[in-house]
Amino acid sequence: MSKPSNTVHLYAGFSGGLTSSLLLQPLDLLKTRLQQSNGATLTKELRKITNIRELWKGTLPSCVRTSVGSGLYLSCLNVLRTNLAAYHQKHDLVPVRQTSSSTLPKLTMQENLATGALARSIIGFCTMPVTILKVRYESTLYNYTSINQAVRSIYYAQAPGESLTAMRGSLRNFFKGYWVTTARDAPNAGLYVLFYEKLKLLAPKFLAHEDSAMFSTSTSAMINSVAAFTSSCLSTAITAPFDTIKTRLQLLGDTKNGRITTSRQVLVHILTKERFVNLFDGLSMRLLRKGLSAGIAWCIYEELVKLSATTNSQETVLKG
C-alpha cells in the first residue's frame, strides 16, 4: 500500500477537526464557563443560557483553531513518525508494522510519546493567539461584538470591566499561558498517541479477524473511534489541572493592580483560597468533549488517509 502525501494528512486532519469542533462546541463552551470561577455548576451555567444558539458562541475561533490546528498537528506528527519509521527500516532496528485498522506506522512506546508531545508543542505555539480568542469568546466575562474588538482587547490586556489603555499593548499578550498550555498539551498529546497505538494493537485479540491484511471499513472505524475516545479520556484526566490553570490565566487581565498574572499565582490561589478539587473544574465536560472529539476526528482522519493510500495503490497497479 503506497503512502499518502503529507497534504492528504493535512486535509484529513482539517476535516476531522472541523467536524468535531462544529458538533461539540457546546461542551467546550460549558467547560470554559465551569472553569472561569469558583462555585460554578453545570446546572447554574445551563440556566444562564437563554437561547440555544448561545451554546455555539465562539464557534468561529473554535473551528479555526481546531480544524487548522488538527490539520497542522497531524501533518507534523506524520512527518516525525514516518521519518522515524524510515530510519528504523533503513537500519533494521524495529520492524515497521501497521495495525489491521490503520495505515499509520508502528513505533516504540517512547517514540509515540515523544513525537506526540513535540508535534503538539510546535503547533500549540502557532495556534496560541486563536486559543486565547476562543477562550475569551466562550466565557461570560467578556461580551465581544466582533473579532476586531476581541483582538484589540487581548492586545491591550483588557481586564473584565476595564477600559482599553495603550500602556499594556503587546503582542506577547496573544501568547499568554503558552507554557502552562504546553505543560498540559505536550504530555496529553504524547500520552494520547502512546495509548492510542497500544489500544489499536489489542483489537485483534478481541475481534474475529479476516485473512485480509486490513479490517473492513466499519470494523476499523469502530476500533479507531473506541481507541481514540478511551485514549483521550485517559490522557485528559491526567493533565486536567493544567487546563484549569491555563483557562483561569487567559481570562484574567495583565494589570499591575494585584491581579493574578502568572501560572504559579493561579495555582497558589486555587490551593490556598479555594479547594484542591477546583483544579479539576470542568473535567466532566472536557472528558466528554475531548473523548468524542478524538473519536470523531481520528476516525475521519484514519479513514481518509487509508482511502488515499488504497486509491494510490490501485492507480499504481493500473498504470503498471
CSV table of C-alpha atoms in Angstrom, one decimal:
chain,number,residue,atom,x,y,z
A,1,MET,CA,0.0,0.0,0.0
A,2,SER,CA,1.5,3.3,-1.1
A,3,LYS,CA,2.0,6.2,1.4
A,4,PRO,CA,-0.3,9.3,1.1
A,5,SER,CA,1.4,12.7,0.7
A,6,ASN,CA,1.6,15.0,3.7
A,7,THR,CA,-1.0,17.1,2.0
A,8,VAL,CA,-3.5,14.3,2.5
A,9,HIS,CA,-2.7,14.2,6.2
A,10,LEU,CA,-3.3,17.9,6.3
A,11,TYR,CA,-6.7,17.8,4.6
A,12,ALA,CA,-7.7,14.7,6.6
A,13,GLY,CA,-6.8,16.3,9.9
A,14,PHE,CA,-8.5,19.5,8.9
A,15,SER,CA,-11.7,17.7,8.0
A,16,GLY,CA,-11.8,15.6,11.2
A,17,GLY,CA,-11.0,18.7,13.4
A,18,LEU,CA,-13.7,20.8,11.7
A,19,THR,CA,-16.4,18.2,12.0
A,20,SER,CA,-15.7,17.5,15.7
A,21,SER,CA,-15.5,21.2,16.5
A,22,LEU,CA,-18.9,22.1,15.0
A,23,LEU,CA,-20.6,19.2,16.7
A,24,LEU,CA,-19.1,19.6,20.1
A,25,GLN,CA,-18.7,23.3,20.6
A,26,PRO,CA,-21.5,23.4,23.3
A,27,LEU,CA,-19.4,21.1,25.5
A,28,ASP,CA,-16.3,23.2,25.1
A,29,LEU,CA,-18.3,26.4,26.0
A,30,LEU,CA,-19.7,24.8,29.1
A,31,LYS,CA,-16.3,23.5,30.1
A,32,THR,CA,-14.8,27.1,29.9
A,33,ARG,CA,-17.7,28.6,31.9
A,34,LEU,CA,-17.3,25.9,34.7
A,35,GLN,CA,-13.6,26.8,34.9
A,36,GLN,CA,-13.9,30.6,34.9
A,37,SER,CA,-14.9,31.0,38.5
A,38,ASN,CA,-15.2,29.1,41.8
A,39,GLY,CA,-18.6,27.7,42.6
A,40,ALA,CA,-19.9,27.4,39.0
A,41,THR,CA,-22.0,24.3,38.3
A,42,LEU,CA,-23.4,22.8,35.2
A,43,THR,CA,-27.0,23.5,36.3
A,44,LYS,CA,-26.3,27.1,37.0
A,45,GLU,CA,-24.5,27.7,33.7
A,46,LEU,CA,-27.2,26.0,31.7
A,47,ARG,CA,-29.8,28.2,33.4
A,48,LYS,CA,-27.9,31.3,32.2
A,49,ILE,CA,-28.3,30.3,28.6
A,50,THR,CA,-31.5,31.9,27.2
A,51,ASN,CA,-31.1,30.9,23.5
A,52,ILE,CA,-29.9,27.6,22.1
A,53,ARG,CA,-27.6,29.4,19.7
A,54,GLU,CA,-25.6,30.7,22.6
A,55,LEU,CA,-24.2,27.2,23.1
A,56,TRP,CA,-22.3,27.7,19.9
A,57,LYS,CA,-20.9,31.1,20.9
A,58,GLY,CA,-17.2,31.2,19.9
A,59,THR,CA,-17.7,28.6,17.2
A,60,LEU,CA,-15.7,30.6,14.6
A,61,PRO,CA,-12.4,30.9,16.6
A,62,SER,CA,-13.0,27.4,17.9
A,63,CYS,CA,-13.4,25.9,14.4
A,64,VAL,CA,-10.4,27.8,13.1
A,65,ARG,CA,-8.2,26.7,16.0
A,66,THR,CA,-9.4,23.1,15.9
A,67,SER,CA,-9.5,22.4,12.2
A,68,VAL,CA,-6.3,24.3,11.3
A,69,GLY,CA,-4.6,23.1,14.5
A,70,SER,CA,-5.7,19.5,13.9
A,71,GLY,CA,-4.5,19.6,10.2
A,72,LEU,CA,-1.1,21.1,11.1
A,73,TYR,CA,-0.7,18.8,14.1
A,74,LEU,CA,-1.4,15.6,12.3
A,75,SER,CA,0.8,16.7,9.4
A,76,CYS,CA,3.6,17.5,11.7
A,77,LEU,CA,3.1,14.2,13.6
A,78,ASN,CA,3.1,12.3,10.3
A,79,VAL,CA,6.4,13.8,9.3
A,80,LEU,CA,8.0,12.9,12.6
A,81,ARG,CA,6.6,9.4,12.7
A,82,THR,CA,7.3,8.5,9.1
A,83,ASN,CA,10.9,9.8,9.3
A,84,LEU,CA,11.4,7.6,12.4
A,85,ALA,CA,9.9,4.6,10.7
A,86,ALA,CA,12.1,5.1,7.7
A,87,TYR,CA,15.1,5.4,10.0
A,88,HIS,CA,14.2,2.1,11.7
A,89,GLN,CA,13.7,0.4,8.3
A,90,LYS,CA,17.0,1.7,6.9
A,91,HIS,CA,18.9,0.4,9.9
A,92,ASP,CA,16.9,-2.7,10.5
A,93,LEU,CA,16.1,-1.7,14.1
A,94,VAL,CA,12.4,-2.2,14.9
A,95,PRO,CA,10.1,-3.7,12.3
A,96,VAL,CA,7.7,-1.1,11.0
A,97,ARG,CA,4.3,-2.7,11.3
A,98,GLN,CA,0.8,-1.5,10.8
A,99,THR,CA,-2.3,-2.5,12.8
A,100,SER,CA,-5.2,-4.1,11.0
A,101,SER,CA,-7.3,-0.9,11.4
A,102,SER,CA,-4.7,1.6,10.4
A,103,THR,CA,-2.1,2.5,7.8
A,104,LEU,CA,0.0,4.6,10.2
A,105,PRO,CA,3.5,3.3,11.1
A,106,LYS,CA,4.1,1.4,14.3
A,107,LEU,CA,6.8,2.9,16.6
A,108,THR,CA,8.1,2.2,20.1
A,109,MET,CA,6.2,3.5,23.1
A,110,GLN,CA,8.9,6.1,23.8
A,111,GLU,CA,8.7,7.4,20.2
A,112,ASN,CA,4.9,7.6,20.2
A,113,LEU,CA,5.2,9.6,23.5
A,114,ALA,CA,7.9,11.9,22.2
A,115,THR,CA,6.6,12.6,18.7
A,116,GLY,CA,3.1,13.4,20.0
A,117,ALA,CA,4.4,15.8,22.6
A,118,LEU,CA,6.9,17.5,20.2
A,119,ALA,CA,4.3,18.0,17.4
A,120,ARG,CA,1.7,19.4,19.9
A,121,SER,CA,4.3,21.9,21.4
A,122,ILE,CA,5.2,23.2,17.9
A,123,ILE,CA,1.6,23.6,16.7
A,124,GLY,CA,0.4,24.8,20.0
A,125,PHE,CA,2.7,27.9,19.7
A,126,CYS,CA,1.4,28.6,16.2
A,127,THR,CA,-2.3,28.5,17.2
A,128,MET,CA,-2.0,30.2,20.7
A,129,PRO,CA,-3.5,33.5,19.6
A,130,VAL,CA,-6.6,31.8,18.3
A,131,THR,CA,-6.8,29.7,21.5
A,132,ILE,CA,-6.9,32.8,23.7
A,133,LEU,CA,-9.5,34.4,21.4
A,134,LYS,CA,-11.6,31.2,21.6
A,135,VAL,CA,-11.5,31.0,25.5
A,136,ARG,CA,-12.5,34.7,25.9
A,137,TYR,CA,-15.4,34.4,23.4
A,138,GLU,CA,-16.7,31.4,25.3
A,139,SER,CA,-16.6,33.0,28.8
A,140,THR,CA,-19.2,35.3,30.3
A,141,LEU,CA,-16.5,37.8,31.5
A,142,TYR,CA,-16.3,39.4,28.1
A,143,ASN,CA,-19.1,40.4,25.8
A,144,TYR,CA,-17.4,40.9,22.5
A,145,THR,CA,-19.5,42.0,19.5
A,146,SER,CA,-16.8,41.5,16.9
A,147,ILE,CA,-13.5,39.7,16.2
A,148,ASN,CA,-11.7,43.1,15.9
A,149,GLN,CA,-12.9,44.1,19.3
A,150,ALA,CA,-11.7,40.9,20.8
A,151,VAL,CA,-8.3,41.2,19.2
A,152,ARG,CA,-7.9,44.8,20.5
A,153,SER,CA,-8.9,43.7,24.0
A,154,ILE,CA,-6.3,40.9,24.1
A,155,TYR,CA,-3.6,43.1,22.6
A,156,TYR,CA,-4.2,45.8,25.2
A,157,ALA,CA,-4.6,43.2,28.0
A,158,GLN,CA,-8.0,44.5,28.9
A,159,ALA,CA,-9.4,43.0,32.1
A,160,PRO,CA,-13.2,42.4,32.6
A,161,GLY,CA,-15.0,45.8,33.1
A,162,GLU,CA,-11.8,47.8,32.3
A,163,SER,CA,-11.4,50.4,29.6
A,164,LEU,CA,-8.7,50.0,27.0
A,165,THR,CA,-5.3,51.5,27.7
A,166,ALA,CA,-2.4,51.6,25.3
A,167,MET,CA,0.1,51.3,28.1
A,168,ARG,CA,-0.1,47.5,28.2
A,169,GLY,CA,-0.3,46.9,24.4
A,170,SER,CA,1.9,44.0,23.4
A,171,LEU,CA,1.9,41.0,21.0
A,172,ARG,CA,3.1,38.9,24.0
A,173,ASN,CA,-0.5,39.1,25.3
A,174,PHE,CA,-1.6,36.7,22.4
A,175,PHE,CA,0.7,34.0,23.9
A,176,LYS,CA,-0.3,34.4,27.5
A,177,GLY,CA,-0.5,31.0,29.1
A,178,TYR,CA,1.6,29.2,26.5
A,179,TRP,CA,3.9,27.4,28.9
A,180,VAL,CA,1.1,26.1,31.1
A,181,THR,CA,-0.8,25.2,27.9
A,182,THR,CA,2.2,23.3,26.7
A,183,ALA,CA,2.6,21.7,30.1
A,184,ARG,CA,-0.9,20.4,29.5
A,185,ASP,CA,-0.9,19.7,25.8
A,186,ALA,CA,2.5,18.2,25.2
A,187,PRO,CA,2.1,15.4,27.8
A,188,ASN,CA,-1.5,15.0,26.9
A,189,ALA,CA,-0.7,14.5,23.2
A,190,GLY,CA,2.2,12.2,23.9
A,191,LEU,CA,0.2,10.0,26.3
A,192,TYR,CA,-2.7,10.0,23.8
A,193,VAL,CA,-0.6,8.7,20.9
A,194,LEU,CA,1.0,6.1,23.2
A,195,PHE,CA,-2.4,4.9,24.5
A,196,TYR,CA,-4.0,5.1,21.0
A,197,GLU,CA,-1.4,2.9,19.3
A,198,LYS,CA,-1.4,0.4,22.2
A,199,LEU,CA,-5.2,0.1,22.2
A,200,LYS,CA,-5.3,-0.5,18.4
A,201,LEU,CA,-2.9,-3.4,18.8
A,202,LEU,CA,-5.2,-5.0,21.3
A,203,ALA,CA,-8.2,-5.1,18.9
A,204,PRO,CA,-7.2,-8.4,17.1
A,205,LYS,CA,-7.3,-10.2,20.4
A,206,PHE,CA,-11.0,-9.4,20.9
A,207,LEU,CA,-12.3,-9.5,17.3
A,208,ALA,CA,-12.5,-12.2,14.8
A,209,HIS,CA,-10.0,-11.1,12.1
A,210,GLU,CA,-10.4,-12.0,8.5
A,211,ASP,CA,-7.5,-13.3,6.5
A,212,SER,CA,-7.1,-10.0,4.7
A,213,ALA,CA,-4.4,-7.6,5.8
A,214,MET,CA,-6.9,-4.9,6.9
A,215,PHE,CA,-10.2,-4.9,8.8
A,216,SER,CA,-13.3,-3.8,6.9
A,217,THR,CA,-14.0,-0.1,6.9
A,218,SER,CA,-16.8,-0.3,9.5
A,219,THR,CA,-14.7,-2.5,11.8
A,220,SER,CA,-11.6,-0.3,11.6
A,221,ALA,CA,-13.7,2.8,12.1
A,222,MET,CA,-15.2,1.3,15.3
A,223,ILE,CA,-11.7,0.2,16.5
A,224,ASN,CA,-10.1,3.6,15.9
A,225,SER,CA,-13.0,5.5,17.4
A,226,VAL,CA,-13.1,3.5,20.6
A,227,ALA,CA,-9.3,3.6,20.9
A,228,ALA,CA,-9.3,7.4,20.3
A,229,PHE,CA,-12.1,8.0,22.8
A,230,THR,CA,-10.5,5.9,25.5
A,231,SER,CA,-7.0,7.3,25.0
A,232,SER,CA,-8.3,10.8,25.0
A,233,CYS,CA,-10.2,10.3,28.3
A,234,LEU,CA,-7.1,8.8,30.0
A,235,SER,CA,-4.6,11.5,28.9
A,236,THR,CA,-7.2,14.3,29.6
A,237,ALA,CA,-7.8,13.1,33.1
A,238,ILE,CA,-4.1,13.0,33.9
A,239,THR,CA,-3.4,16.6,32.6
A,240,ALA,CA,-6.7,18.2,33.8
A,241,PRO,CA,-5.1,20.6,36.4
A,242,PHE,CA,-3.1,22.3,33.7
A,243,ASP,CA,-6.2,23.0,31.7
A,244,THR,CA,-7.9,24.8,34.6
A,245,ILE,CA,-4.8,26.9,35.3
A,246,LYS,CA,-4.5,27.8,31.6
A,247,THR,CA,-8.1,28.8,31.3
A,248,ARG,CA,-8.1,31.0,34.5
A,249,LEU,CA,-4.9,32.7,33.4
A,250,GLN,CA,-6.1,33.5,29.9
A,251,LEU,CA,-9.3,35.1,31.3
A,252,LEU,CA,-7.5,37.5,33.6
A,253,GLY,CA,-6.2,40.9,32.7
A,254,ASP,CA,-2.5,41.6,32.9
A,255,THR,CA,-2.5,44.6,35.2
A,256,LYS,CA,-0.3,46.0,38.0
A,257,ASN,CA,-3.2,46.2,40.5
A,258,GLY,CA,-2.6,43.0,42.3
A,259,ARG,CA,-4.4,40.7,39.9
A,260,ILE,CA,-3.2,37.2,39.3
A,261,THR,CA,-1.0,37.2,36.2
A,262,THR,CA,1.2,34.0,36.3
A,263,SER,CA,0.5,30.3,36.3
A,264,ARG,CA,2.1,29.9,39.7
A,265,GLN,CA,-0.1,32.6,41.2
A,266,VAL,CA,-3.2,30.8,39.8
A,267,LEU,CA,-2.1,27.5,41.3
A,268,VAL,CA,-1.4,29.1,44.7
A,269,HIS,CA,-4.7,30.9,44.7
A,270,ILE,CA,-6.7,27.7,44.0
A,271,LEU,CA,-4.8,25.7,46.6
A,272,THR,CA,-5.0,28.3,49.3
A,273,LYS,CA,-8.2,30.3,48.6
A,274,GLU,CA,-10.3,27.5,47.1
A,275,ARG,CA,-10.1,23.7,47.1
A,276,PHE,CA,-7.7,21.2,45.5
A,277,VAL,CA,-10.7,19.7,43.7
A,278,ASN,CA,-11.2,23.0,41.8
A,279,LEU,CA,-8.1,22.1,39.8
A,280,PHE,CA,-10.4,19.6,38.1
A,281,ASP,CA,-13.3,22.0,37.4
A,282,GLY,CA,-15.0,21.2,34.1
A,283,LEU,CA,-13.3,17.8,33.9
A,284,SER,CA,-16.6,16.0,33.1
A,285,MET,CA,-17.3,18.4,30.2
A,286,ARG,CA,-13.7,18.1,29.0
A,287,LEU,CA,-13.6,14.4,29.2
A,288,LEU,CA,-16.8,14.1,27.2
A,289,ARG,CA,-15.8,16.7,24.7
A,290,LYS,CA,-12.2,15.6,24.2
A,291,GLY,CA,-13.2,11.9,24.1
A,292,LEU,CA,-15.9,12.4,21.5
A,293,SER,CA,-13.8,14.9,19.6
A,294,ALA,CA,-10.9,12.4,19.3
A,295,GLY,CA,-13.2,9.6,18.4
A,296,ILE,CA,-14.7,11.6,15.5
A,297,ALA,CA,-11.6,13.4,14.3
A,298,TRP,CA,-9.2,10.4,14.4
A,299,CYS,CA,-11.8,8.1,12.8
A,300,ILE,CA,-12.3,10.5,9.9
A,301,TYR,CA,-8.5,11.2,9.7
A,302,GLU,CA,-7.6,7.5,9.6
A,303,GLU,CA,-10.2,6.5,7.1
A,304,LEU,CA,-9.4,9.4,4.7
A,305,VAL,CA,-5.6,8.5,4.9
A,306,LYS,CA,-6.4,4.9,4.3
A,307,LEU,CA,-8.7,5.7,1.4
A,308,SER,CA,-6.0,7.8,-0.2
A,309,ALA,CA,-3.4,5.1,0.3
A,310,THR,CA,-5.7,2.5,-1.3
A,311,THR,CA,-6.6,4.8,-4.2
A,312,ASN,CA,-2.9,5.5,-4.9
A,313,SER,CA,-2.1,1.7,-4.8
A,314,GLN,CA,-4.9,1.0,-7.3
A,315,GLU,CA,-3.8,3.7,-9.6
A,316,THR,CA,-0.2,2.4,-9.5
A,317,VAL,CA,-1.4,-1.1,-10.4
A,318,LEU,CA,-3.5,0.2,-13.3
A,319,LYS,CA,-0.6,2.2,-14.6
A,320,GLY,CA,1.7,-0.8,-14.3
